[in-house]
XYZ file of C-alpha atoms in Angstrom:
782
model
C -45.047 -52.182 35.299
C -43.519 -48.885 35.253
C -45.002 -45.869 36.278
C -46.934 -44.495 33.257
C -47.979 -40.999 35.001
C -47.032 -37.659 33.550
C -46.943 -34.690 35.431
C -47.503 -31.431 34.469
C -44.119 -30.395 36.140
C -42.370 -32.737 33.212
C -43.495 -30.287 30.345
C -42.023 -27.629 29.366
C -43.712 -24.643 27.104
C -40.318 -22.923 27.342
C -39.836 -21.052 23.854
C -42.930 -21.623 22.314
C -46.002 -18.981 21.391
C -49.105 -19.496 21.233
C -52.192 -17.590 19.634
C -56.039 -17.399 21.267
C -58.602 -16.439 19.183
C -62.619 -16.150 19.799
C -64.381 -16.352 16.113
C -67.903 -16.643 15.346
C -70.733 -15.907 17.128
C -70.106 -15.687 21.070
C -70.672 -17.654 23.719
C -71.145 -17.692 27.548
C -67.691 -18.929 28.907
C -65.384 -17.853 25.846
C -64.226 -15.370 28.659
C -62.860 -18.701 31.157
C -61.777 -20.308 28.204
C -59.604 -17.524 27.510
C -58.065 -17.138 30.622
C -56.736 -20.709 31.165
C -55.174 -20.779 28.450
C -53.065 -17.855 29.572
C -52.458 -18.621 32.105
C -51.784 -22.298 31.781
C -50.139 -20.620 28.605
C -47.517 -18.821 31.119
C -47.808 -21.152 34.102
C -45.262 -23.103 32.002
C -43.358 -21.182 30.792
C -44.652 -20.417 26.958
C -45.420 -16.874 25.657
C -49.242 -16.522 24.684
C -50.695 -13.737 22.789
C -54.617 -12.641 22.447
C -55.228 -12.117 18.800
C -58.778 -9.597 19.093
C -61.690 -9.928 16.527
C -61.357 -13.433 15.235
C -59.538 -13.989 11.812
C -60.187 -10.502 11.410
C -57.448 -9.591 13.733
C -54.809 -11.888 12.485
C -55.293 -10.919 8.922
C -54.583 -7.086 9.870
C -52.301 -7.768 12.605
C -50.753 -4.889 14.544
C -52.221 -4.071 17.163
C -54.893 -7.027 17.230
C -52.361 -9.447 18.274
C -51.106 -8.508 21.743
C -48.773 -10.106 24.282
C -51.185 -11.820 27.382
C -49.947 -10.882 30.729
C -51.640 -12.971 33.878
C -53.157 -10.249 35.122
C -55.041 -9.316 32.241
C -57.402 -12.002 31.835
C -58.004 -11.155 35.890
C -62.168 -10.161 36.347
C -62.982 -12.606 32.643
C -64.624 -15.347 33.823
C -67.340 -13.974 35.281
C -68.162 -11.485 31.609
C -70.230 -13.151 29.296
C -69.209 -12.492 25.722
C -66.008 -12.450 25.013
C -63.602 -9.706 25.934
C -60.989 -10.222 23.413
C -64.002 -9.346 20.417
C -65.136 -12.062 17.660
C -66.004 -11.050 14.014
C -67.247 -12.687 10.849
C -63.965 -12.696 8.441
C -64.227 -12.370 4.797
C -60.770 -11.904 4.470
C -59.612 -14.884 5.567
C -61.339 -17.230 2.998
C -59.248 -15.941 0.683
C -56.327 -17.635 0.338
C -54.437 -13.531 0.498
C -56.060 -13.112 3.552
C -54.501 -16.004 4.933
C -51.389 -15.492 3.422
C -51.306 -12.072 5.372
C -52.447 -13.911 8.761
C -49.354 -16.692 8.327
C -46.771 -13.654 7.876
C -48.531 -12.074 11.061
C -47.480 -14.875 13.017
C -44.315 -15.829 11.873
C -43.219 -12.249 12.753
C -44.398 -13.256 16.399
C -43.229 -16.527 16.274
C -46.526 -18.023 16.759
C -46.921 -21.744 15.840
C -49.473 -22.661 18.031
C -53.337 -21.739 17.626
C -56.168 -21.936 19.936
C -59.373 -21.520 18.621
C -62.614 -20.719 20.721
C -65.278 -20.826 18.278
C -68.462 -23.209 15.985
C -67.685 -25.713 13.613
C -67.026 -22.920 10.626
C -64.353 -21.068 12.614
C -62.725 -25.224 13.361
C -62.658 -25.908 10.077
C -60.944 -22.592 8.527
C -58.306 -23.091 11.610
C -57.887 -26.682 10.166
C -57.356 -25.635 6.439
C -55.296 -22.533 7.579
C -52.974 -25.696 8.915
C -52.917 -27.530 5.913
C -52.261 -24.678 3.608
C -49.374 -23.505 5.901
C -46.159 -24.615 4.439
C -46.950 -23.576 0.993
C -48.561 -20.217 2.824
C -44.465 -19.795 4.198
C -42.782 -20.757 0.839
C -45.017 -18.390 -1.246
C -43.599 -15.862 1.740
C -40.402 -17.146 1.909
C -39.856 -16.119 -1.860
C -41.787 -13.058 -2.019
C -39.053 -12.615 0.660
C -41.043 -11.012 3.659
C -40.036 -14.355 5.823
C -36.559 -15.940 5.537
C -35.830 -19.178 4.645
C -33.717 -20.107 8.437
C -37.975 -18.539 10.159
C -39.547 -20.622 7.230
C -37.403 -23.549 8.879
C -37.920 -22.532 12.600
C -41.619 -22.149 11.768
C -42.050 -24.848 8.829
C -45.506 -26.659 12.028
C -48.529 -25.356 12.796
C -50.353 -27.002 15.891
C -54.313 -26.194 16.088
C -56.265 -26.899 18.903
C -59.975 -26.403 19.330
C -62.671 -25.775 21.175
C -66.132 -25.327 20.999
C -67.876 -22.626 22.195
C -71.393 -21.858 20.893
C -74.360 -21.794 22.532
C -76.367 -24.297 20.031
C -74.578 -27.706 20.839
C -74.011 -28.556 17.460
C -70.913 -29.703 16.957
C -70.494 -33.721 17.109
C -67.868 -35.579 19.580
C -68.684 -33.426 22.779
C -71.637 -34.031 25.229
C -71.544 -30.260 25.642
C -70.067 -26.994 23.904
C -68.839 -23.948 25.810
C -71.745 -21.560 26.537
C -74.737 -23.975 26.007
C -75.620 -24.317 29.746
C -75.502 -20.706 29.919
C -78.351 -20.150 27.230
C -80.533 -22.625 29.305
C -80.278 -20.870 32.277
C -81.445 -17.471 30.378
C -83.832 -20.063 28.812
C -85.513 -21.756 31.644
C -84.946 -18.028 33.541
C -87.495 -17.126 30.604
C -89.653 -19.559 30.921
C -90.288 -19.780 34.026
C -90.873 -16.265 35.047
C -94.026 -16.446 31.896
C -95.156 -19.469 34.038
C -96.262 -16.764 36.723
C -98.385 -14.994 33.948
C -99.782 -17.339 32.447
C -101.110 -19.218 34.906
C -102.737 -16.307 36.198
C -104.822 -15.425 32.677
C -104.638 -19.010 31.508
C -102.280 -18.350 28.611
C -100.833 -20.607 26.150
C -96.674 -19.381 25.290
C -95.352 -19.991 21.766
C -91.588 -19.769 22.933
C -89.035 -19.297 20.305
C -85.023 -20.382 20.803
C -82.155 -20.111 18.927
C -81.207 -23.224 16.779
C -81.651 -22.753 12.582
C -79.842 -26.413 12.299
C -80.033 -27.802 16.036
C -82.725 -27.874 17.944
C -80.492 -28.689 21.202
C -81.834 -25.491 23.532
C -85.398 -26.297 22.712
C -85.368 -29.688 23.494
C -83.187 -29.413 26.484
C -85.738 -26.955 28.085
C -88.772 -28.479 27.250
C -88.083 -31.102 29.007
C -86.728 -28.874 31.518
C -89.693 -26.811 32.018
C -92.035 -29.844 31.233
C -93.542 -27.931 27.933
C -96.543 -29.155 26.267
C -95.022 -29.085 22.801
C -91.923 -28.895 21.202
C -91.077 -28.821 17.718
C -87.350 -29.252 16.827
C -85.367 -29.869 12.729
C -84.351 -32.568 13.569
C -87.318 -34.202 13.894
C -90.138 -32.712 12.126
C -93.530 -33.862 13.333
C -95.527 -36.282 11.101
C -98.018 -34.849 8.811
C -101.553 -34.458 10.768
C -99.226 -32.641 14.037
C -101.358 -30.052 14.445
C -104.736 -31.499 15.223
C -102.270 -34.415 18.005
C -100.745 -30.733 19.596
C -104.732 -29.293 19.656
C -105.351 -32.174 21.169
C -103.143 -32.329 23.575
C -103.077 -29.250 24.642
C -107.126 -29.401 25.428
C -106.755 -32.303 27.132
C -103.649 -30.611 29.796
C -106.378 -27.703 29.866
C -109.233 -29.950 30.723
C -107.527 -31.870 33.757
C -107.105 -28.919 35.298
C -104.116 -26.985 33.584
C -104.143 -23.169 33.672
C -101.297 -23.069 31.083
C -100.071 -24.631 27.655
C -95.854 -23.963 26.604
C -95.022 -24.719 23.431
C -91.338 -24.472 22.972
C -90.066 -23.746 18.872
C -86.639 -23.822 17.166
C -85.801 -21.473 15.398
C -84.737 -24.030 11.988
C -88.487 -25.554 12.630
C -89.826 -27.288 9.461
C -92.614 -29.893 8.753
C -91.782 -32.929 6.765
C -91.863 -31.376 3.954
C -89.600 -28.841 4.695
C -91.482 -26.241 5.472
C -90.579 -23.634 7.815
C -93.070 -23.679 11.357
C -92.737 -20.123 12.468
C -93.721 -19.183 16.068
C -96.791 -16.801 14.472
C -97.589 -19.562 13.059
C -97.764 -21.958 15.870
C -100.063 -19.357 17.385
C -102.022 -18.598 14.548
C -103.290 -22.725 14.715
C -103.563 -22.107 18.460
C -106.643 -19.013 18.462
C -108.055 -21.255 15.044
C -108.448 -24.641 16.535
C -108.894 -24.052 19.958
C -109.793 -20.170 20.596
C -106.857 -20.165 23.562
C -106.116 -16.384 24.825
C -101.636 -16.900 23.115
C -98.839 -15.221 23.391
C -95.741 -15.252 20.894
C -92.281 -14.964 23.097
C -88.840 -14.466 21.134
C -86.123 -15.098 23.376
C -83.788 -13.783 20.844
C -80.324 -12.986 21.553
C -80.613 -12.747 25.861
C -79.796 -16.088 24.597
C -76.348 -15.418 24.148
C -76.016 -12.919 26.651
C -75.405 -12.791 30.653
C -72.768 -14.506 32.934
C -71.487 -17.652 32.337
C -73.109 -20.101 34.293
C -70.721 -22.485 36.992
C -71.219 -25.178 34.535
C -70.053 -23.181 31.594
C -67.489 -21.292 33.494
C -66.149 -24.864 34.934
C -66.473 -26.905 31.494
C -64.108 -23.693 29.904
C -61.005 -23.912 32.062
C -60.567 -27.233 32.208
C -60.142 -27.439 28.128
C -58.533 -24.639 28.765
C -56.038 -25.903 30.549
C -56.109 -29.291 28.479
C -55.856 -27.185 24.943
C -52.420 -25.742 26.279
C -51.618 -29.896 26.790
C -52.848 -31.026 23.897
C -50.472 -28.023 22.287
C -47.285 -28.646 24.630
C -47.758 -32.721 23.144
C -48.357 -31.632 19.341
C -45.339 -32.924 16.643
C -45.818 -32.370 13.668
C -48.044 -34.862 12.487
C -49.882 -34.979 14.913
C -53.865 -33.722 13.478
C -55.974 -30.803 14.822
C -57.800 -31.949 17.302
C -61.236 -30.526 19.825
C -60.914 -30.799 23.457
C -64.182 -31.731 24.103
C -66.131 -33.096 27.549
C -67.185 -36.395 27.198
C -69.571 -37.807 29.856
C -67.679 -36.320 33.155
C -63.952 -36.650 31.155
C -61.803 -34.398 29.087
C -61.166 -35.801 25.998
C -59.267 -35.011 22.245
C -61.346 -36.334 19.225
C -59.589 -34.802 15.727
C -61.406 -31.973 14.212
C -62.450 -33.297 11.474
C -63.805 -36.011 12.244
C -66.340 -34.165 14.096
C -66.965 -32.007 11.724
C -67.729 -34.239 9.151
C -70.153 -36.176 11.277
C -71.534 -32.400 11.882
C -71.956 -31.864 8.074
C -73.529 -35.460 8.122
C -76.358 -34.081 10.306
C -77.341 -31.561 8.211
C -76.547 -33.827 5.353
C -79.546 -36.247 6.721
C -81.655 -34.055 7.473
C -81.698 -32.542 4.435
C -82.491 -35.949 2.862
C -85.077 -36.168 5.384
C -83.371 -38.986 7.287
C -85.051 -37.582 10.407
C -84.081 -40.960 12.688
C -80.397 -40.690 11.256
C -79.686 -37.256 12.145
C -81.122 -37.817 15.743
C -78.818 -40.435 15.874
C -75.922 -38.592 15.107
C -76.484 -36.034 17.207
C -75.086 -38.216 20.354
C -75.905 -40.037 22.733
C -76.605 -37.235 24.850
C -79.174 -35.719 22.144
C -81.100 -39.102 22.014
C -81.368 -39.660 24.946
C -83.044 -36.180 25.293
C -85.612 -36.640 23.063
C -86.710 -40.334 24.460
C -87.272 -38.704 27.558
C -89.137 -35.617 26.573
C -91.503 -38.172 24.300
C -91.664 -40.848 27.157
C -92.477 -37.753 29.925
C -94.883 -35.315 27.651
C -97.849 -37.306 25.573
C -99.975 -39.500 28.380
C -100.858 -42.296 26.873
C -105.005 -42.937 27.381
C -105.711 -45.872 30.492
C -107.115 -48.203 27.709
C -103.615 -47.495 26.269
C -101.081 -48.274 29.276
C -100.020 -51.584 29.757
C -100.940 -53.556 33.146
C -98.831 -54.311 35.103
C -100.934 -54.937 38.826
C -97.348 -53.640 40.713
C -97.205 -50.615 42.976
C -93.939 -48.602 43.348
C -93.453 -46.204 46.271
C -91.567 -43.003 45.504
C -90.010 -41.632 48.415
C -86.951 -38.312 49.422
C -85.363 -38.289 51.849
C -82.437 -36.853 53.528
C -82.378 -32.854 53.689
C -83.316 -30.841 50.672
C -81.888 -30.403 46.818
C -83.322 -28.797 44.435
C -83.222 -31.653 41.058
C -85.669 -33.556 43.644
C -89.385 -32.629 42.168
C -88.095 -33.171 38.707
C -86.652 -36.244 39.383
C -90.227 -37.678 41.745
C -92.531 -36.178 38.327
C -90.743 -37.659 36.142
C -90.642 -41.288 38.132
C -94.580 -41.016 38.633
C -95.156 -40.739 34.789
C -93.178 -42.722 33.297
C -93.649 -45.334 36.216
C -97.697 -44.875 35.230
C -96.740 -45.400 31.163
C -94.819 -48.654 32.092
C -98.364 -49.713 33.733
C -97.595 -49.201 37.784
C -99.755 -47.863 40.214
C -97.415 -45.318 42.266
C -97.615 -44.044 45.377
C -96.019 -40.816 47.180
C -94.193 -41.259 50.484
C -94.194 -37.668 52.718
C -91.726 -37.115 54.860
C -89.301 -40.121 53.855
C -89.282 -42.629 56.048
C -90.920 -40.597 59.191
C -93.534 -40.664 56.791
C -93.489 -43.976 55.397
C -93.910 -45.694 59.268
C -96.116 -43.287 60.037
C -98.867 -44.382 56.752
C -98.567 -40.713 54.688
C -98.351 -42.871 51.687
C -100.765 -42.203 49.072
C -101.372 -42.981 45.702
C -100.077 -40.144 42.811
C -101.262 -39.956 39.542
C -100.721 -38.177 36.348
C -101.475 -34.637 36.535
C -100.261 -34.653 40.571
C -96.678 -33.942 39.105
C -97.998 -30.835 36.807
C -95.571 -27.953 36.699
C -93.101 -29.661 39.411
C -89.896 -29.693 37.666
C -89.212 -26.040 38.326
C -89.932 -26.138 42.018
C -87.206 -25.837 44.745
C -87.157 -27.923 47.837
C -88.985 -30.701 48.225
C -93.153 -31.271 47.574
C -93.271 -34.439 49.528
C -91.201 -33.535 52.276
C -87.857 -35.192 53.791
C -86.326 -36.010 56.575
C -83.303 -37.489 57.648
C -84.964 -40.060 59.428
C -83.240 -43.986 58.935
C -85.455 -47.147 58.760
C -83.795 -48.867 61.289
C -84.802 -47.508 64.338
C -88.962 -47.904 62.880
C -88.589 -50.942 60.347
C -91.474 -53.023 61.686
C -93.505 -50.153 61.062
C -92.123 -49.615 57.306
C -92.747 -53.207 56.919
C -95.993 -53.568 57.707
C -96.921 -50.452 55.634
C -94.823 -52.177 52.893
C -97.298 -54.904 53.628
C -100.721 -52.930 53.976
C -100.153 -50.669 50.529
C -98.379 -54.819 49.065
C -95.726 -52.357 47.977
C -93.707 -54.039 45.155
C -90.699 -51.641 44.427
C -89.082 -48.474 46.052
C -87.919 -45.234 44.599
C -85.619 -43.778 47.088
C -84.261 -40.440 45.891
C -81.493 -38.362 48.658
C -77.992 -37.989 49.321
C -75.854 -40.304 52.270
C -79.646 -41.290 54.595
C -80.395 -42.263 51.390
C -78.106 -44.549 50.979
C -77.846 -45.461 54.628
C -81.080 -46.479 53.997
C -80.912 -48.428 51.348
C -78.598 -50.533 53.245
C -80.179 -50.744 56.348
C -83.190 -52.026 54.409
C -81.218 -54.481 52.092
C -80.259 -55.453 55.736
C -83.742 -56.239 56.917
C -84.495 -58.290 54.113
C -83.837 -61.375 56.155
C -85.973 -60.839 58.889
C -88.706 -58.696 56.892
C -89.669 -60.266 53.639
C -91.378 -57.287 52.636
C -87.755 -55.523 51.685
C -87.100 -58.409 49.172
C -88.206 -56.430 46.504
C -86.330 -54.288 43.694
C -85.168 -50.806 45.015
C -83.258 -48.067 43.472
C -81.668 -44.953 44.608
C -80.987 -41.591 43.234
C -78.662 -39.179 44.503
C -79.741 -35.867 44.846
C -77.801 -33.529 47.633
C -75.811 -30.808 46.831
C -72.936 -31.759 48.953
C -72.362 -34.432 46.679
C -71.224 -36.921 49.000
C -72.359 -40.343 47.414
C -69.975 -43.044 46.951
C -70.996 -44.340 43.577
C -71.555 -41.291 41.316
C -69.560 -38.318 40.322
C -72.682 -35.877 39.815
C -75.659 -35.677 42.202
C -78.674 -34.014 42.041
C -79.027 -30.467 43.066
C -74.746 -29.851 43.306
C -74.978 -28.429 39.984
C -78.077 -25.746 41.270
C -76.194 -25.237 44.536
C -72.397 -24.068 43.025
C -74.825 -21.395 40.550
C -75.878 -20.193 43.924
C -71.987 -20.132 45.267
C -70.793 -18.757 41.773
C -73.317 -15.914 41.483
C -72.843 -14.651 45.619
C -68.619 -15.102 45.096
C -68.777 -12.672 42.016
C -71.065 -10.126 43.543
C -68.013 -10.397 46.854
C -65.519 -10.587 44.529
C -67.150 -6.944 42.691
C -67.385 -5.406 46.420
C -63.822 -6.053 46.769
C -62.758 -4.953 43.496
C -64.101 -1.696 44.238
C -62.818 -1.142 47.985
C -59.448 -2.549 46.940
C -57.030 -4.847 49.125
C -59.480 -6.474 50.358
C -59.610 -10.236 51.366
C -63.249 -11.879 51.461
C -63.459 -15.742 53.388
C -66.197 -17.358 52.535
C -67.232 -20.550 54.145
C -69.344 -23.116 52.080
C -71.729 -26.138 53.117
C -71.105 -29.869 51.656
C -69.985 -31.590 55.184
C -66.857 -33.327 55.237
C -67.029 -33.108 51.308
C -65.135 -30.125 49.480
C -67.199 -30.550 46.556
C -68.591 -27.762 46.370
C -65.273 -25.467 47.651
C -63.234 -26.630 45.263
C -65.443 -26.296 42.331
C -67.079 -23.441 43.676
C -63.542 -21.865 43.668
C -62.474 -23.674 40.156
C -65.677 -21.167 38.775
C -65.649 -18.590 40.747
C -61.664 -17.712 40.261
C -60.764 -18.931 43.918
C -57.441 -17.927 45.635
C -57.731 -20.942 47.587
C -60.253 -23.717 49.040
C -59.972 -25.371 52.548
C -61.132 -28.543 52.463
C -61.436 -31.904 54.730
C -59.509 -34.114 52.369
C -56.343 -32.046 51.320
C -54.986 -31.404 55.056
C -53.280 -28.330 55.258
C -51.813 -26.730 58.682
C -50.415 -23.523 59.735
C -47.728 -23.401 57.514
C -50.126 -23.292 54.175
C -52.709 -20.594 55.499
C -49.282 -18.402 56.265
C -48.235 -19.158 51.932
C -51.494 -18.556 51.397
C -51.248 -14.622 53.230
C -48.230 -14.214 51.717
C -49.039 -15.042 48.151
C -52.228 -12.573 48.789
C -49.351 -10.084 49.830
C -47.942 -10.165 47.088
C -51.221 -10.177 45.053
C -51.802 -6.852 46.397
C -48.971 -5.669 45.205
C -50.403 -6.382 41.679
C -53.453 -4.732 39.235
C -55.425 -7.459 41.136
C -56.613 -5.693 44.534
C -58.877 -8.455 45.806
C -59.140 -11.835 47.320
C -61.504 -15.066 47.752
C -60.784 -17.743 49.900
C -63.307 -20.726 49.974
C -64.312 -23.068 53.367
C -65.611 -26.029 53.601
C -67.587 -25.908 56.557
C -65.749 -29.066 58.424
C -62.134 -28.980 56.740
C -61.088 -28.601 60.446
C -61.923 -28.733 63.625
C -59.486 -25.799 64.730
C -59.031 -24.219 61.842
C -62.452 -22.509 61.630
C -63.543 -19.992 59.960
C -63.128 -17.357 62.673
C -60.143 -18.251 63.572
C -58.596 -18.273 59.519
C -60.217 -14.714 59.405
C -58.536 -13.131 62.663
C -55.085 -14.626 61.234
C -55.665 -13.095 57.550
C -56.785 -10.082 59.478
C -54.165 -10.005 61.751
C -50.779 -10.993 59.208
C -52.314 -8.649 56.269
C -52.259 -5.647 58.404
C -51.471 -2.765 56.446
C -51.537 -4.514 53.468
C -55.472 -5.541 53.141
C -57.797 -6.476 54.961
C -60.853 -9.817 55.482
C -64.052 -9.772 55.991
C -66.329 -13.051 55.940
C -69.324 -14.346 54.464
C -71.318 -17.685 55.856
C -73.120 -18.964 52.698
C -75.357 -21.147 54.611
C -78.586 -22.530 53.419
C -79.276 -20.195 50.819
C -77.143 -23.101 49.039
C -80.024 -25.342 49.611
C -82.762 -23.467 48.420
C -83.139 -21.571 44.758
C -85.678 -23.270 41.592
C -83.621 -25.761 40.230
C -80.768 -25.088 37.412
C -81.006 -26.943 33.802
C -78.706 -29.354 34.322
C -80.204 -30.163 37.946
C -83.812 -30.260 36.399
C -82.666 -32.417 33.328
C -79.901 -34.620 35.148
C -83.693 -35.407 38.070
C -85.361 -35.879 35.197
C -83.334 -38.152 33.166
C -82.337 -40.622 35.713
C -85.588 -41.170 37.362
C -87.376 -42.651 33.857
C -84.168 -44.915 33.461
C -83.589 -45.976 37.286
C -87.615 -46.482 36.363
C -87.097 -48.705 33.720
C -84.869 -50.946 35.485
C -87.217 -50.751 38.228
C -89.920 -52.221 35.554
C -87.414 -54.661 34.263
C -86.665 -56.272 37.818
C -90.492 -57.066 38.982
C -91.189 -58.688 35.506
C -87.434 -60.784 36.666
C -88.618 -61.414 40.086
C -92.370 -61.791 40.130
C -92.447 -65.584 40.372
C -95.443 -67.350 41.587
C -98.148 -64.158 41.621
C -95.845 -62.249 44.098
C -92.637 -60.139 43.187
C -89.013 -61.375 45.572
C -86.070 -59.603 45.148
C -83.028 -60.365 47.452
C -79.602 -60.482 45.438
C -77.230 -57.933 46.120
C -78.158 -56.320 42.441
C -82.285 -55.768 43.369
C -81.070 -52.580 45.353
C -78.573 -50.502 43.285
C -78.000 -46.677 43.227
C -77.653 -45.420 39.737
C -74.670 -43.036 39.367
C -72.781 -41.005 36.871
C -69.441 -42.929 36.570
C -67.115 -41.172 34.143
C -69.145 -41.182 31.058
C -71.932 -43.369 31.608
C -74.900 -43.616 33.816
C -74.566 -47.135 35.934
C -76.614 -49.400 38.471
C -74.521 -50.009 41.253
C -75.640 -52.364 44.151
C -75.467 -50.792 47.069
C -73.888 -53.664 49.054
C -70.534 -53.368 47.035
C -70.572 -49.428 47.508
C -69.964 -50.544 51.214
C -65.960 -50.900 50.477
C -65.919 -47.290 48.758
C -67.342 -45.055 51.488
C -65.675 -43.326 54.486
C -68.817 -43.698 56.977
C -67.426 -41.968 59.928
C -67.301 -38.876 57.204
C -69.857 -39.596 55.022
C -67.610 -39.453 51.798
C -66.659 -41.496 49.235
C -62.791 -42.925 49.611
C -61.869 -41.942 46.206
C -63.345 -37.819 44.523
C -62.396 -37.607 41.023
C -63.257 -34.243 41.594
C -60.081 -33.933 43.406
C -57.721 -33.771 40.284
C -59.327 -30.745 40.088
C -57.907 -29.261 43.282
C -54.634 -28.713 41.431
C -56.504 -27.007 38.190
C -57.680 -24.099 40.285
C -54.204 -23.824 42.253
C -52.135 -23.466 38.741
C -55.221 -20.624 37.764
C -54.427 -19.004 40.938
C -50.497 -18.822 40.080
C -49.886 -21.388 42.914
C -46.944 -24.172 41.448
C -48.436 -27.383 42.394
C -47.992 -31.070 40.821
C -50.469 -32.018 38.697
C -51.158 -35.657 37.061
C -52.068 -34.820 33.540
C -51.939 -38.663 32.606
C -55.562 -38.630 31.569
C -54.511 -36.593 28.893
C -53.258 -36.999 25.543
C -55.535 -39.787 24.242
C -56.678 -39.046 21.266
C -59.932 -40.687 20.996
C -61.799 -41.379 17.217
C -65.059 -40.355 17.704
C -66.911 -43.217 15.584
C -64.682 -45.430 18.459
C -66.439 -42.705 20.966
C -70.385 -43.403 19.849
C -70.108 -47.727 20.087
C -68.489 -47.475 23.688
C -70.741 -45.022 25.262
C -74.110 -46.898 24.499
C -75.411 -46.236 28.105
C -74.961 -42.923 28.894
C -76.559 -39.957 29.649
């Protein structure tokens, strides 16, 4: 079979001109996308132009369209909003305006456009593309361009990236800016919770989302809000009484606060708006609770982009340039987006039509259809929220007589508590009795096992670390005592939340099944480790929070280095032997190099990095950032690299070092980790319920098949249950890492954006997918 791999070296942008613009409402991460387009464009030999002030700048021309240089996008990565400006443009909506825009582009030879904006901006770009040849004919007739120019520039290629905090665009799981907006909302909710608790208050929070309830829904899921109102799924008639009953019931159970989240576009079933003030008045009138309203407004658009948005935007920006290089005159305008964890290209107009269909379904009061059209991610968020927030009365619950134990194993990771809360509540809803084990397997063999109820896990989503307590102890040493505790408490299933130790623990328990029948029960593991080093999953609970901690520190360090000039910082990150944090953190922070164990390096590479930084100091960017994974090399330690750089850089730059340490493990979980933990724990409990029924024979549970002990992980686009025994072959147990790791494909990207020549396999890119097929295929995704 011929080798079908495609490499970046074979794609040339020589002679091509790319224009990049941001349009419509701003979103955090737009600058990271602009930076990636500019640097990738220059890297492949193309000329790249900034088009300032969106379409207005394209229509006005002149200084609004300027050639970009490598240095001109330096220090943009950590800045919110859009540095090149954005404007709503009436002129571009007219034929005359588009004619002027076409002239301005042809005069500079720009026939490739990268548009970063919402559905309105992208629809405008597509119309422009469809009219292009007609506009050029008009310009030839009026004598403003030559016939020859119209031949040379006959085709306009357009690639879109969706920058919108609302996440209201169909065909993409996450739009640029959504994760950062969630960060702003959750920061506010966390702050409000402490004051609400002090005064026993109810808070009504209004978040953005005129036509899309994504921000409201996900922030409600991430903070465990009591009630949420979104445009896609208006509450049923009589919701007022239901909501007030829910609020008073939670107070009776001992809760000191209530949180209600309202999307600004929320309505009832009859299309009447539901405002945050109306909700407040309702609560005061019916319950007499002390109630306050907080309208978040433009705070949600502001601030620095999160690590997720920087990585998303950088990956999309590079993908957009590849799509433009590969476009032929017949290629339809496409949108580059993320599906699960994979970059995809989807036809722009299919996405726009689907987005418009959602609005149409809402207008026609076909609400279930609207939710389905929003996509799998939205639908799953809504189902998980419903599952967790509405406690059934005990008489309504099925009674299963099964006992399920949940425990944390290994080092703490932010998001573990959200996973435990979700598992406990879903388990109770499924009719099981839930048991919490303190301090991992150490607590297990000592008998630190007690029943955990619905109310016991209230307010857990926003707590960092592990409230159950966690230890690295493996079960093998105390296997007989653990079996005895399983027997004493009649445990019928296990949910283990943790990192590499949790994976090893499950393997040991499966191995012990032949000797102890007590372990012949369904077992599921959820990966939770900041190192992201467990086989069978692309992402682990806790890694996103850790990345944000790294990126925040790197931003501050870069700022300090910019002030002093000619300074290079060497930063050591955690991760054991796994280079995920160093690599992805490096990509998000704009590092010059990241040393990891998976990619061996020698003194020659260190020397070339020093030379590269020496060259960099001659430009206007007089600072450097180098990340080093803690175990990347036995001999090239952080001190060694620091001393080497110091010595070799004498007279050109000076060096500082920083070991980030355990700050990477602490802190409140990020919105992503709260949601990821919540959703996978809910899915795991449903799987456990199914397996308990499947393996229940003659009055007892007996499960000893491979598929009754699984790890639930995210693989590319879907959540998959994989037998732990089958994952053994994929694992390097000596270094505690998977043998194959997807994020290694991002390393060339980091190097390209730091101006290194490198080989980059782009075989994964380039498949234009249709949006309908994309949804049908990915039913089991997040």
